[in-house]
mmCIF file of C-alpha atoms and ligand atoms in Angstrom:
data_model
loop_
_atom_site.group_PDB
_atom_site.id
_atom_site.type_symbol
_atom_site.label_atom_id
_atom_site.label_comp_id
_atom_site.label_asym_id
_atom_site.label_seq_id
_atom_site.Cartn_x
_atom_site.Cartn_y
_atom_site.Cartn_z
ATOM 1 C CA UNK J 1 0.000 0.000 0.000
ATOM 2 C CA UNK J 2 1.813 3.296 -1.188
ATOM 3 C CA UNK J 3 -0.272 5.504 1.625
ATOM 4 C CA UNK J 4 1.256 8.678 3.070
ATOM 5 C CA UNK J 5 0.676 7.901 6.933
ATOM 6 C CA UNK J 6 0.477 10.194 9.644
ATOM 7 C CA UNK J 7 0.611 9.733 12.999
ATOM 8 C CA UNK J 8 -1.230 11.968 16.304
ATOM 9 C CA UNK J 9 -1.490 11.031 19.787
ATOM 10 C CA UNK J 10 -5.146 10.303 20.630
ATOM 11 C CA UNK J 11 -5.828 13.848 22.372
ATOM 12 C CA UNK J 12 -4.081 15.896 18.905
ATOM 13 C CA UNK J 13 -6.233 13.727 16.620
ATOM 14 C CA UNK J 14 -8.951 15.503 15.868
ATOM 15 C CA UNK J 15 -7.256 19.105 15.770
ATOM 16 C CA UNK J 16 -4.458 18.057 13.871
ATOM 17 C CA UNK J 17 -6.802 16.219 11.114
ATOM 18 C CA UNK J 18 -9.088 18.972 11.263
ATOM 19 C CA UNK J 19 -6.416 21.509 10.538
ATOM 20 C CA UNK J 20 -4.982 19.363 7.043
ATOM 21 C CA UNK J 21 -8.762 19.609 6.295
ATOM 22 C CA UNK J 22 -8.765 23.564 6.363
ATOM 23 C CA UNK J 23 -4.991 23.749 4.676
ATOM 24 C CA UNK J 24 -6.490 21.077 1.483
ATOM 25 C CA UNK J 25 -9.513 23.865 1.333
ATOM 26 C CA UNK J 26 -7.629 27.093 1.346
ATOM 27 C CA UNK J 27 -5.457 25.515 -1.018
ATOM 28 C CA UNK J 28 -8.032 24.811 -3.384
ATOM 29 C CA UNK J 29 -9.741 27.641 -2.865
ATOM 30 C CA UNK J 30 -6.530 29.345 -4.173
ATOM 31 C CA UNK J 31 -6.611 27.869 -7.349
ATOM 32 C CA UNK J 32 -10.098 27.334 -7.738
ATOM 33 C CA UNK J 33 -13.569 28.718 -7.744
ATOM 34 C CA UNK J 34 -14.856 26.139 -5.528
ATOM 35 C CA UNK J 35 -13.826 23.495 -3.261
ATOM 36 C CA UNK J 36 -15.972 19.705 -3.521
ATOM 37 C CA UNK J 37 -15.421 17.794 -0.376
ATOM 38 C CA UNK J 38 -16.470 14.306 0.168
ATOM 39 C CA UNK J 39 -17.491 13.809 3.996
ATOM 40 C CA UNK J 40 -17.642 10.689 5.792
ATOM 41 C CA UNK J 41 -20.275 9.214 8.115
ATOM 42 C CA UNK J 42 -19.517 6.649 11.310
ATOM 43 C CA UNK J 43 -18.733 8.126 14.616
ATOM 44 C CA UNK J 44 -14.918 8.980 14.146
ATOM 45 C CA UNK J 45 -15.446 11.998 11.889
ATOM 46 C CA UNK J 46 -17.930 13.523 14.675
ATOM 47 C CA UNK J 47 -14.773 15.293 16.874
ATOM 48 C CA UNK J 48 -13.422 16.452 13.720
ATOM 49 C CA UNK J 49 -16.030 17.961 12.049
ATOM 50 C CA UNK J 50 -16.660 19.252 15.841
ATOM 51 C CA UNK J 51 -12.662 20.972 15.059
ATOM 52 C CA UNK J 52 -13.361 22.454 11.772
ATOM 53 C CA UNK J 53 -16.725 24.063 12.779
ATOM 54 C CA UNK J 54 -15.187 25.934 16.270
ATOM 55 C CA UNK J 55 -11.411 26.154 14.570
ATOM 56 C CA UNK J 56 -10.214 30.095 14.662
ATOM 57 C CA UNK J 57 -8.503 29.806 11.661
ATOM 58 C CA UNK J 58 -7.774 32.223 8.863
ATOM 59 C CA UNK J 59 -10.713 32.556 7.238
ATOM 60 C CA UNK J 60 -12.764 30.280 4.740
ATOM 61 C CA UNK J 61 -14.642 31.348 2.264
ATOM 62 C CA UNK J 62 -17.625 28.567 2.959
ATOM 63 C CA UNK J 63 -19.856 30.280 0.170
ATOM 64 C CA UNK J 64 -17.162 28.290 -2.291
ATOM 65 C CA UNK J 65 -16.949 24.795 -0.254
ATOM 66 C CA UNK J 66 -19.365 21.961 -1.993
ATOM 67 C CA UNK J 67 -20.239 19.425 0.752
ATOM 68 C CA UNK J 68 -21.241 15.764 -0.564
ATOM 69 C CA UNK J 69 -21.436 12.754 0.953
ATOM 70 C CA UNK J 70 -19.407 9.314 0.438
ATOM 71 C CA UNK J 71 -22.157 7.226 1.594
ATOM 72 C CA UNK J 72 -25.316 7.236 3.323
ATOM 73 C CA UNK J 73 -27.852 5.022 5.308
ATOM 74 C CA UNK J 74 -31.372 4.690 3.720
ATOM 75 C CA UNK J 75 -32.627 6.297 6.837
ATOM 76 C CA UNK J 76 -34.580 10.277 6.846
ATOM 77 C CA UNK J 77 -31.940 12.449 7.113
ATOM 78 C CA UNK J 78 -33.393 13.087 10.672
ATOM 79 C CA UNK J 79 -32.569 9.662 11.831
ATOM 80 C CA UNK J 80 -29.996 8.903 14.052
ATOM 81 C CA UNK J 81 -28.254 7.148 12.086
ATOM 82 C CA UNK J 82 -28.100 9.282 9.592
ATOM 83 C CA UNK J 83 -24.645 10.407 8.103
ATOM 84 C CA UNK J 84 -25.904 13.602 6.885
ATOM 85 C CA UNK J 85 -27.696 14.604 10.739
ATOM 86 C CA UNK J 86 -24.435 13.624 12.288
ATOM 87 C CA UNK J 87 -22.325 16.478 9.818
ATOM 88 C CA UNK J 88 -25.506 18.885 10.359
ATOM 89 C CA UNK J 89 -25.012 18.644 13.809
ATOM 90 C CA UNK J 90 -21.472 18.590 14.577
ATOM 91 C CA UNK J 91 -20.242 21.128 11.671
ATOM 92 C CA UNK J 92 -23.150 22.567 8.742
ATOM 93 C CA UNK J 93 -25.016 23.934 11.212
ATOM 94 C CA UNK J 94 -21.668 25.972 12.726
ATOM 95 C CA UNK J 95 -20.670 27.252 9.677
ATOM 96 C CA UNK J 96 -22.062 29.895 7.059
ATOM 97 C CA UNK J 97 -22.735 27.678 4.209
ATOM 98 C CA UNK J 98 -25.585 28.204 1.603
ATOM 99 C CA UNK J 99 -27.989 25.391 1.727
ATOM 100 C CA UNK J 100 -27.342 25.075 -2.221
ATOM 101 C CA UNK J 101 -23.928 24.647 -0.972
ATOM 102 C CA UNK J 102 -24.726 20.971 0.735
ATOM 103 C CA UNK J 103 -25.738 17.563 -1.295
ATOM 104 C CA UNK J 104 -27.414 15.189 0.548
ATOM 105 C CA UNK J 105 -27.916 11.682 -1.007
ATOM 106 C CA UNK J 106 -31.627 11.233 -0.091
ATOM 107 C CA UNK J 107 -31.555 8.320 2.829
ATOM 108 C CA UNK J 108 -35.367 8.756 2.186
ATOM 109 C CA UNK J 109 -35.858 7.946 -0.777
ATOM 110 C CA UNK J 110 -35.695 4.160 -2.466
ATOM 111 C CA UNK J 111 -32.289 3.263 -2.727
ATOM 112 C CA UNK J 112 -32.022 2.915 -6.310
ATOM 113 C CA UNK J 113 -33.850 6.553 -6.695
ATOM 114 C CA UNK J 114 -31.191 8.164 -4.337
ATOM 115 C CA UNK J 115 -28.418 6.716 -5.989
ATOM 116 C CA UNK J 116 -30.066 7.772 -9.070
ATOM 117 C CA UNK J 117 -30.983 10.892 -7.971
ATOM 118 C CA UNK J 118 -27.481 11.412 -6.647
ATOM 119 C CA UNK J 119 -25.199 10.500 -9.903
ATOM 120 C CA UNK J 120 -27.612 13.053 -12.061
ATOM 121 C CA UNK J 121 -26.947 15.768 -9.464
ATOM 122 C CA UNK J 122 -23.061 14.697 -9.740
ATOM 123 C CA UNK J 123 -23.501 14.807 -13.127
ATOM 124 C CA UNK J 124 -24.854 18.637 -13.076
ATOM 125 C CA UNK J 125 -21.915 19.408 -11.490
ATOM 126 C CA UNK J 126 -19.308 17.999 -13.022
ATOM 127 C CA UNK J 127 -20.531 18.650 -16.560
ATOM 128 C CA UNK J 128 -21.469 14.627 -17.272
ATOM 129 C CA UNK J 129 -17.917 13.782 -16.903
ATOM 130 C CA UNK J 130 -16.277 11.650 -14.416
ATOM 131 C CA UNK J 131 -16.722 13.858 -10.767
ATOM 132 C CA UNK J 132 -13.168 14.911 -9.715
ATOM 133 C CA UNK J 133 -13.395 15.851 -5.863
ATOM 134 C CA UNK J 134 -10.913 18.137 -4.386
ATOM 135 C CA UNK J 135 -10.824 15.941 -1.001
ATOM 136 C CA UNK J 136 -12.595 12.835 -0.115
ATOM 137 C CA UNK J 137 -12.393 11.831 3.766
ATOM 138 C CA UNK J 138 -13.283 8.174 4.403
ATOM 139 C CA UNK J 139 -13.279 5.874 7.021
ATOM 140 C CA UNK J 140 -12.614 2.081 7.609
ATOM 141 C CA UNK J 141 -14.533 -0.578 9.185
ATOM 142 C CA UNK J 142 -13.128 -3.403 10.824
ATOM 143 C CA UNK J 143 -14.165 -5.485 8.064
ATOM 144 C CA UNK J 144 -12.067 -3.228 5.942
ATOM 145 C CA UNK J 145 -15.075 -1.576 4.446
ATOM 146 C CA UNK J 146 -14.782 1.750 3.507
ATOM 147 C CA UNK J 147 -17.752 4.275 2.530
ATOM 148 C CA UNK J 148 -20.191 1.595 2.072
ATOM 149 C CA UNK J 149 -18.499 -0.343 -0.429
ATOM 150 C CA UNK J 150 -18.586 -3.989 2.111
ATOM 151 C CA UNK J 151 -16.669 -7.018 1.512
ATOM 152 C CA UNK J 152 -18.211 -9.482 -0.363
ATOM 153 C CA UNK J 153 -21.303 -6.923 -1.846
ATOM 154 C CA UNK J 154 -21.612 -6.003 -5.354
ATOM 155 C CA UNK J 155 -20.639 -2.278 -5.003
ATOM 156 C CA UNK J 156 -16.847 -3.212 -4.348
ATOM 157 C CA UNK J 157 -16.780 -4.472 -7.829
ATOM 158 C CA UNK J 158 -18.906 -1.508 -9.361
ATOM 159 C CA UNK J 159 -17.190 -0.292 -12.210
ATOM 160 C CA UNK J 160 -19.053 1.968 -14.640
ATOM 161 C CA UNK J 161 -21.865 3.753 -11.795
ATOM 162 C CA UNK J 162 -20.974 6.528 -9.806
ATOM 163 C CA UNK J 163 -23.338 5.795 -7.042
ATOM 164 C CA UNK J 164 -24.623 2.570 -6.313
ATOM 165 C CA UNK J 165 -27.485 1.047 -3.805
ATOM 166 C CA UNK J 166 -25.557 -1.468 -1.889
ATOM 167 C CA UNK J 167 -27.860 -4.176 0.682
ATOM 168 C CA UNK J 168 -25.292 -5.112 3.695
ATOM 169 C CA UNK J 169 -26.555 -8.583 4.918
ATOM 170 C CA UNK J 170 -24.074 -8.157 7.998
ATOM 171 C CA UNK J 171 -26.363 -4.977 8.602
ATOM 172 C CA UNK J 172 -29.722 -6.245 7.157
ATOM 173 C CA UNK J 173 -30.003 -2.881 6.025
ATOM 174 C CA UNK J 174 -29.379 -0.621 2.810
ATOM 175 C CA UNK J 175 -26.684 1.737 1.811
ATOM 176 C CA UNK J 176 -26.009 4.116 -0.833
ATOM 177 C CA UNK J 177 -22.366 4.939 -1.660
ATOM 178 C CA UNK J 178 -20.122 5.970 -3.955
ATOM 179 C CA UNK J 179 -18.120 3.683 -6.168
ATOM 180 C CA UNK J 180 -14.488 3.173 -6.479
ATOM 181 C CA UNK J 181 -13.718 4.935 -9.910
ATOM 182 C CA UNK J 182 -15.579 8.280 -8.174
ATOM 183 C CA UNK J 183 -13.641 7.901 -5.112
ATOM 184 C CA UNK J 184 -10.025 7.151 -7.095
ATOM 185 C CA UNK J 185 -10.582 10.025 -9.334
ATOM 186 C CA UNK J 186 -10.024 12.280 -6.317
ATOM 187 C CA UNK J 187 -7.085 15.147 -6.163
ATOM 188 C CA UNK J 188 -7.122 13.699 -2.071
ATOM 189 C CA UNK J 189 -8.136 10.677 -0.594
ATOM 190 C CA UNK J 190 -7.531 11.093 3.450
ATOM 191 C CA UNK J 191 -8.628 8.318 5.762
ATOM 192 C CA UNK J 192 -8.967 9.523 9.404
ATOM 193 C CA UNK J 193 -8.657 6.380 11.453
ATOM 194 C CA UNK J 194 -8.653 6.236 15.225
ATOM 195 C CA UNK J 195 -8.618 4.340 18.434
ATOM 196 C CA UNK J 196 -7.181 0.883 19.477
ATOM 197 C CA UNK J 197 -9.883 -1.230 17.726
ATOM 198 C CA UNK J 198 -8.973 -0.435 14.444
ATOM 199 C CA UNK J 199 -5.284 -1.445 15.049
ATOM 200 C CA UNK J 200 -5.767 -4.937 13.760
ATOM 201 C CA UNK J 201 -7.402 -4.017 10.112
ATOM 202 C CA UNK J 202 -5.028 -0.844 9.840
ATOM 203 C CA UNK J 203 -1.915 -3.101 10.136
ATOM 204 C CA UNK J 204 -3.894 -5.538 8.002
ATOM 205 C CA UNK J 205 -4.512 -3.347 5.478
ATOM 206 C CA UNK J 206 -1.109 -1.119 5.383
ATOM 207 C CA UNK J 207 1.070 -4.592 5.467
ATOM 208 C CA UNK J 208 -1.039 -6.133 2.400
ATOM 209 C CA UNK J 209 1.730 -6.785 -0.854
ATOM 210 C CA UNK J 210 -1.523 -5.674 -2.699
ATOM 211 C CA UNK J 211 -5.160 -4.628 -2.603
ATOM 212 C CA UNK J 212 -7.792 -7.111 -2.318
ATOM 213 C CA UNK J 213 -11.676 -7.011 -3.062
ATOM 214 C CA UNK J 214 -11.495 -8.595 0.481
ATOM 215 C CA UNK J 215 -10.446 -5.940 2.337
ATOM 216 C CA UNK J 216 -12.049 -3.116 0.143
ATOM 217 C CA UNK J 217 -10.299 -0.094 1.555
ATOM 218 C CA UNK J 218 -7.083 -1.305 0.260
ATOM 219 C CA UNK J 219 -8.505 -1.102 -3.273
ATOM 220 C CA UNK J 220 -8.148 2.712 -2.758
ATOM 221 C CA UNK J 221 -5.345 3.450 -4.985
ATOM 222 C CA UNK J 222 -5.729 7.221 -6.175
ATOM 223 C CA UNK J 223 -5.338 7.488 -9.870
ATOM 224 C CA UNK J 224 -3.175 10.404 -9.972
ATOM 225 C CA UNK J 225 -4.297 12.095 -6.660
ATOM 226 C CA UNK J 226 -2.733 12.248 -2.645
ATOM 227 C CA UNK J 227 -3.284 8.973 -0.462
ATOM 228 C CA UNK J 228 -2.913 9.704 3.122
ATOM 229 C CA UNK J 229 -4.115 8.141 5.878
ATOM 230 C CA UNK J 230 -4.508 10.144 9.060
ATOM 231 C CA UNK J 231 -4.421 7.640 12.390
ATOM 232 C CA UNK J 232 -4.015 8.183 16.587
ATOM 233 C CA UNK J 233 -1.686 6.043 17.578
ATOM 234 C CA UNK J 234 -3.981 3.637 18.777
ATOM 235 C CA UNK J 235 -5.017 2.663 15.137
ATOM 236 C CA UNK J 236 -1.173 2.459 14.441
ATOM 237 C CA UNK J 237 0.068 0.778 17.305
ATOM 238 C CA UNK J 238 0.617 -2.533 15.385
ATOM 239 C CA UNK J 239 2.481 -0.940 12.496
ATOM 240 C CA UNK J 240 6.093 -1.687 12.202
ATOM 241 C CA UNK J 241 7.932 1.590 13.862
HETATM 242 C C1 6PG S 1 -20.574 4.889 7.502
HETATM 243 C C2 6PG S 1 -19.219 5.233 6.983
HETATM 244 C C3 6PG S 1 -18.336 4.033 7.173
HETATM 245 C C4 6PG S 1 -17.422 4.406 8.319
HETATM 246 C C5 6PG S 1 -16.714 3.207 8.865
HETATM 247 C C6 6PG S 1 -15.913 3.582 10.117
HETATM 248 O O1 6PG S 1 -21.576 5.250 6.878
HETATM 249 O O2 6PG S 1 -20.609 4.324 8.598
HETATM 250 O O3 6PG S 1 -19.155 5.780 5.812
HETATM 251 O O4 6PG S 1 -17.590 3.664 6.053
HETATM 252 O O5 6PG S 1 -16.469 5.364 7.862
HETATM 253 O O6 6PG S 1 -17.706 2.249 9.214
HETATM 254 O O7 6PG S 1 -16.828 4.058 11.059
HETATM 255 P P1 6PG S 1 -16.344 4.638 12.488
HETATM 256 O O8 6PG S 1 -15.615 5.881 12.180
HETATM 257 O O9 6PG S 1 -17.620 4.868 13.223
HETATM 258 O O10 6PG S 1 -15.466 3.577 13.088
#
């Protein structure tokens, strides 16, 4: 796995991952007219996205920032479990961001509408050509999933849609997620990855001689763009020093 890794202690983790955030954006947003960043659900992101909304920090311009989503549970976005409530709550609703600003995928809907739904809107705004996000953040599962894309389900393999419907039996439930050709096409791909039960799959993952559909996060090979995966040092305490 060629991965840029970086290592915090568990009480810098969220502040220091928050911060490479805000430097990827005002980068961007140097170059660019606009910024598209991929969040990521679970509960890790939470303290981050807690960071980025409260961070003093020179100044964004959040009218330019695109927020999308790398997955989502086919829940109402008001659920609990919902990927989109959780970023509401810990950062859109801190920050001055116009609601055209923020694309949900519809956890309401039917999952083949949403994922429908949410490749035409991709398609809007990348003018019908493959999406090219400016940052993706994902997560891992100790399964090795990452986004929703699960071992042994069809949307690891997806190769021509941008957004699939994915049904996890290990869940019983229903995803929506983006595929692997969105999420390689990325300018930067940055896991964040902590505490001390994801030590086993992060050393499983990081020591592999090469990706496997089994482990699905190590089939996360930017084409062209950054790979770096952000961890505490609880995540990494099984790498080799
Ligand atoms: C989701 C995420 C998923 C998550 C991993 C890790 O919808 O849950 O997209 O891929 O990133 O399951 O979750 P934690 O950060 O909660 O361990």
């Amino acid at each position: 796995m060629n991965a840029e890794v970086e290592i915090f202690s568990p009480s810098e983790f969220d502040l220091a991952v928050a911060q490479k955030i805000l430097a990827r954006i005002g980068q961007t947003l140097q170059d660019a007219a606009a910024c598209h960043l991929v969040l990521t659900g679970g509960s890790t992101p939470r303290g981050i996205y807690s960071q980025l909304a409260s961070q003093k920090h020179e100044p964004i311009d959040w009218q330019r920032v695109h927020f999308y989503w790398g997955d989502e549970r086919v829940v109402p976005p008001e659920h609990a479990d919902s990927n989109f409530r959780m970023a509401k709550e810990a950062l859109l609703d801190h920050l001055p961001i116009p609601q055209e600003n923020i694309h949900r995928m519809r956890g309401e809907s039917e999952p083949e509408q949403a994922a429908q739904e949410y490749a035409e809107m991709l398609g809007e705004h990348f003018a019908n050509t493959l999406p090219v996000f400016d940052l993706i953040l994902l997560g891992v599962g100790g399964d090795g999933h990452t986004a929703s894309l699960f071992p042994g389900t069809s949307a690891v393999a997806e190769k021509q849609d941008w957004v699939t419907p994915v049904f996890v039996p290990k869940l019983k439930a229903w995803r929506v997620t983006l595929t692997l050709p969105v999420i390689k096409h990325a300018k930067e791909i940055l896991f964040l990855i902590s505490g001390s039960s994801k030590a086993d799959i992060v050393q499983q993952i990081l020591s592999l001689k090469k990706p496997t559909p089994q482990l699905p996060a190590s089939l996360v090979q930017p084409e062209s763009g950054n790979l770096i995966w952000a961890l505490d040092e609880e995540a990494a305490a099984l790498l080799k020093k």
